[in-house]
Amino acid sequence: MAIETMTVEAAQAMASGYTAIGAGLAVGLAGVGTGLGEMGIGAAAVGATAEDRDMFGLALLFTVLPETIVIFGLVIALLLLFQ
């Protein structure tokens, strides 16, 4: 659709579509990054817990820590959708 023939309603619909795509990318890419980060952390946490049971709390903390990145992605998505 050429810019000269675009109506206001079409421009608003396109802008809201791009906003939804940006919100989806914010959550999706944050989730992928968290998964990649937790891949190594989870394996190391299980190994450390298998050797010493006292490491469970610290291993659990290190496993949960990267998941805050997904929360940040969700906050950005909500800010995009409800601005």
Coordinates of N, CA and C in Angstrom, one line a residue:
M1 N 0.8 -1.2 0.0 CA 0.0 0.0 0.0 C 0.9 1.2 0.0
A2 N 0.7 2.1 -0.9 CA 1.5 3.3 -1.0 C 1.1 4.3 0.1
I3 N 2.1 5.1 0.5 CA 1.8 6.0 1.6 C 0.8 7.1 1.2
E4 N 0.8 7.5 -0.1 CA -0.1 8.5 -0.5 C -1.6 8.1 -0.4
T5 N -1.9 6.8 -0.5 CA -3.2 6.4 -0.5 C -3.6 5.8 0.9
M6 N -2.8 5.9 1.9 CA -3.1 5.3 3.2 C -4.0 6.2 4.0
T7 N -5.1 5.6 4.5 CA -6.0 6.4 5.3 C -5.5 6.4 6.7
V8 N -6.1 7.3 7.5 CA -5.7 7.4 8.9 C -6.0 6.1 9.7
E9 N -7.1 5.4 9.4 CA -7.4 4.2 10.0 C -6.4 3.1 9.7
A10 N -6.0 3.0 8.4 CA -5.0 2.1 8.0 C -3.7 2.3 8.6
A11 N -3.3 3.6 8.8 CA -2.0 3.9 9.5 C -2.1 3.5 10.9
Q12 N -3.2 3.7 11.6 CA -3.4 3.4 13.0 C -3.4 1.8 13.2
A13 N -4.0 1.1 12.2 CA -4.0 -0.3 12.3 C -2.6 -0.9 12.1
M14 N -1.8 -0.3 11.2 CA -0.5 -0.7 10.9 C 0.4 -0.4 12.1
A15 N 0.2 0.7 12.7 CA 1.0 1.1 13.9 C 0.7 0.1 15.1
S16 N -0.5 -0.2 15.3 CA -0.9 -1.2 16.4 C -0.3 -2.6 16.0
G17 N -0.3 -2.9 14.8 CA 0.3 -4.2 14.4 C 1.8 -4.3 14.7
Y18 N 2.5 -3.2 14.3 CA 3.9 -3.1 14.6 C 4.2 -3.1 16.1
T19 N 3.3 -2.5 16.9 CA 3.5 -2.5 18.3 C 3.3 -3.9 18.9
A20 N 2.3 -4.7 18.3 CA 2.1 -6.0 18.8 C 3.3 -6.9 18.4
I21 N 3.8 -6.7 17.2 CA 5.0 -7.5 16.8 C 6.2 -7.2 17.7
G22 N 6.4 -5.9 18.1 CA 7.5 -5.5 19.0 C 7.3 -6.1 20.4
A23 N 6.1 -6.1 20.9 CA 5.8 -6.7 22.2 C 6.1 -8.2 22.1
G24 N 5.7 -8.9 21.1 CA 6.0 -10.3 21.0 C 7.4 -10.6 20.9
L25 N 8.2 -9.8 20.1 CA 9.6 -10.0 20.0 C 10.3 -9.7 21.4
A26 N 9.8 -8.8 22.1 CA 10.4 -8.5 23.5 C 10.3 -9.7 24.4
V27 N 9.1 -10.3 24.4 CA 8.9 -11.4 25.3 C 9.6 -12.7 24.7
G28 N 9.5 -12.9 23.4 CA 10.1 -14.1 22.8 C 11.6 -14.1 22.9
L29 N 12.2 -13.0 22.5 CA 13.7 -13.0 22.5 C 14.2 -13.0 23.9
A30 N 13.5 -12.4 24.9 CA 13.9 -12.5 26.3 C 13.8 -13.9 26.8
G31 N 12.8 -14.6 26.3 CA 12.7 -16.0 26.7 C 13.8 -16.9 26.1
V32 N 14.1 -16.6 24.9 CA 15.2 -17.4 24.2 C 16.5 -17.1 24.9
G33 N 16.8 -15.9 25.2 CA 18.0 -15.5 25.9 C 18.1 -16.2 27.3
T34 N 17.0 -16.2 28.0 CA 17.0 -16.8 29.3 C 17.2 -18.3 29.2
G35 N 16.6 -18.9 28.2 CA 16.8 -20.4 28.0 C 18.2 -20.7 27.7
L36 N 18.9 -19.9 26.9 CA 20.3 -20.1 26.6 C 21.2 -19.9 27.8
G37 N 20.8 -18.9 28.6 CA 21.6 -18.6 29.9 C 21.4 -19.7 30.9
E38 N 20.2 -20.2 31.0 CA 19.9 -21.3 32.0 C 20.4 -22.6 31.6
M39 N 20.8 -22.8 30.3 CA 21.2 -24.1 29.9 C 22.5 -24.5 30.6
G40 N 23.5 -23.6 30.7 CA 24.7 -24.0 31.4 C 24.6 -23.9 32.9
I41 N 23.7 -23.0 33.4 CA 23.6 -22.8 34.8 C 22.9 -24.0 35.4
G42 N 21.9 -24.5 34.7 CA 21.1 -25.7 35.3 C 22.0 -26.9 35.4
A43 N 22.8 -27.2 34.4 CA 23.7 -28.3 34.4 C 24.7 -28.2 35.5
A44 N 25.3 -27.0 35.7 CA 26.2 -26.8 36.8 C 25.6 -26.9 38.1
A45 N 24.3 -26.4 38.3 CA 23.6 -26.5 39.5 C 23.3 -27.9 39.9
V46 N 22.9 -28.7 39.0 CA 22.7 -30.1 39.3 C 24.0 -30.8 39.7
G47 N 25.1 -30.5 39.0 CA 26.3 -31.1 39.3 C 26.8 -30.7 40.7
A48 N 26.7 -29.5 41.0 CA 27.1 -29.0 42.4 C 26.2 -29.6 43.5
T49 N 24.9 -29.7 43.2 CA 24.0 -30.3 44.2 C 24.3 -31.8 44.4
A50 N 24.7 -32.4 43.3 CA 25.0 -33.9 43.4 C 26.2 -34.1 44.3
E51 N 27.2 -33.2 44.2 CA 28.4 -33.3 45.0 C 28.2 -32.9 46.4
D52 N 27.5 -31.8 46.6 CA 27.3 -31.3 48.0 C 25.9 -30.8 48.2
R53 N 25.1 -31.4 49.0 CA 23.7 -31.0 49.2 C 23.5 -29.6 49.8
D54 N 24.5 -29.1 50.4 CA 24.4 -27.8 51.0 C 24.4 -26.7 49.9
M55 N 24.8 -27.0 48.7 CA 24.8 -26.1 47.6 C 23.4 -25.9 47.0
F56 N 22.4 -26.6 47.4 CA 21.1 -26.5 46.8 C 20.5 -25.1 46.8
G57 N 20.6 -24.4 47.9 CA 20.0 -23.1 47.9 C 20.7 -22.1 47.0
L58 N 22.0 -22.2 47.0 CA 22.7 -21.3 46.1 C 22.5 -21.7 44.6
A59 N 22.4 -23.0 44.3 CA 22.2 -23.4 43.0 C 20.8 -23.0 42.5
L60 N 19.8 -23.1 43.4 CA 18.5 -22.7 43.1 C 18.4 -21.2 42.8
L61 N 19.1 -20.4 43.6 CA 19.2 -18.9 43.4 C 19.8 -18.6 42.0
F62 N 20.9 -19.3 41.7 CA 21.5 -19.0 40.4 C 20.7 -19.5 39.2
T63 N 19.8 -20.5 39.4 CA 19.0 -21.0 38.4 C 17.8 -20.0 38.2
V64 N 17.3 -19.4 39.2 CA 16.1 -18.5 39.1 C 16.6 -17.1 38.6
L65 N 17.8 -16.8 38.9 CA 18.2 -15.4 38.5 C 18.0 -15.0 37.1
P66 N 18.3 -15.8 36.1 CA 18.1 -15.4 34.7 C 16.7 -15.2 34.3
E67 N 15.8 -15.8 35.1 CA 14.4 -15.7 34.7 C 13.8 -14.3 34.9
T68 N 14.5 -13.5 35.7 CA 14.1 -12.1 35.8 C 14.2 -11.3 34.5
I69 N 15.0 -11.8 33.5 CA 15.1 -11.2 32.2 C 13.8 -11.3 31.5
V70 N 13.1 -12.4 31.6 CA 11.8 -12.6 31.0 C 10.8 -11.6 31.6
I71 N 10.9 -11.4 32.9 CA 10.0 -10.4 33.5 C 10.2 -9.1 33.0
F72 N 11.5 -8.7 32.7 CA 11.8 -7.4 32.1 C 11.2 -7.3 30.7
G73 N 11.3 -8.4 29.9 CA 10.7 -8.5 28.6 C 9.2 -8.3 28.6
L74 N 8.6 -8.9 29.6 CA 7.1 -8.8 29.8 C 6.7 -7.4 30.2
V75 N 7.5 -6.7 31.0 CA 7.2 -5.3 31.4 C 7.3 -4.5 30.1
I76 N 8.4 -4.7 29.3 CA 8.5 -3.9 28.1 C 7.3 -4.1 27.2
A77 N 6.9 -5.4 27.1 CA 5.7 -5.7 26.2 C 4.5 -5.0 26.7
L78 N 4.3 -5.0 28.0 CA 3.1 -4.4 28.6 C 3.2 -2.9 28.4
L79 N 4.3 -2.3 28.5 CA 4.5 -0.9 28.3 C 4.2 -0.5 26.8
L80 N 4.6 -1.4 25.9 CA 4.3 -1.1 24.5 C 2.8 -1.2 24.2
L81 N 2.2 -2.2 24.7 CA 0.8 -2.5 24.4 C -0.2 -1.5 25.1
F82 N 0.2 -1.0 26.2 CA -0.7 -0.1 27.0 C -0.2 1.3 27.1
Q83 N 0.4 1.8 26.1 CA 0.9 3.2 26.2 C -0.1 4.2 25.8

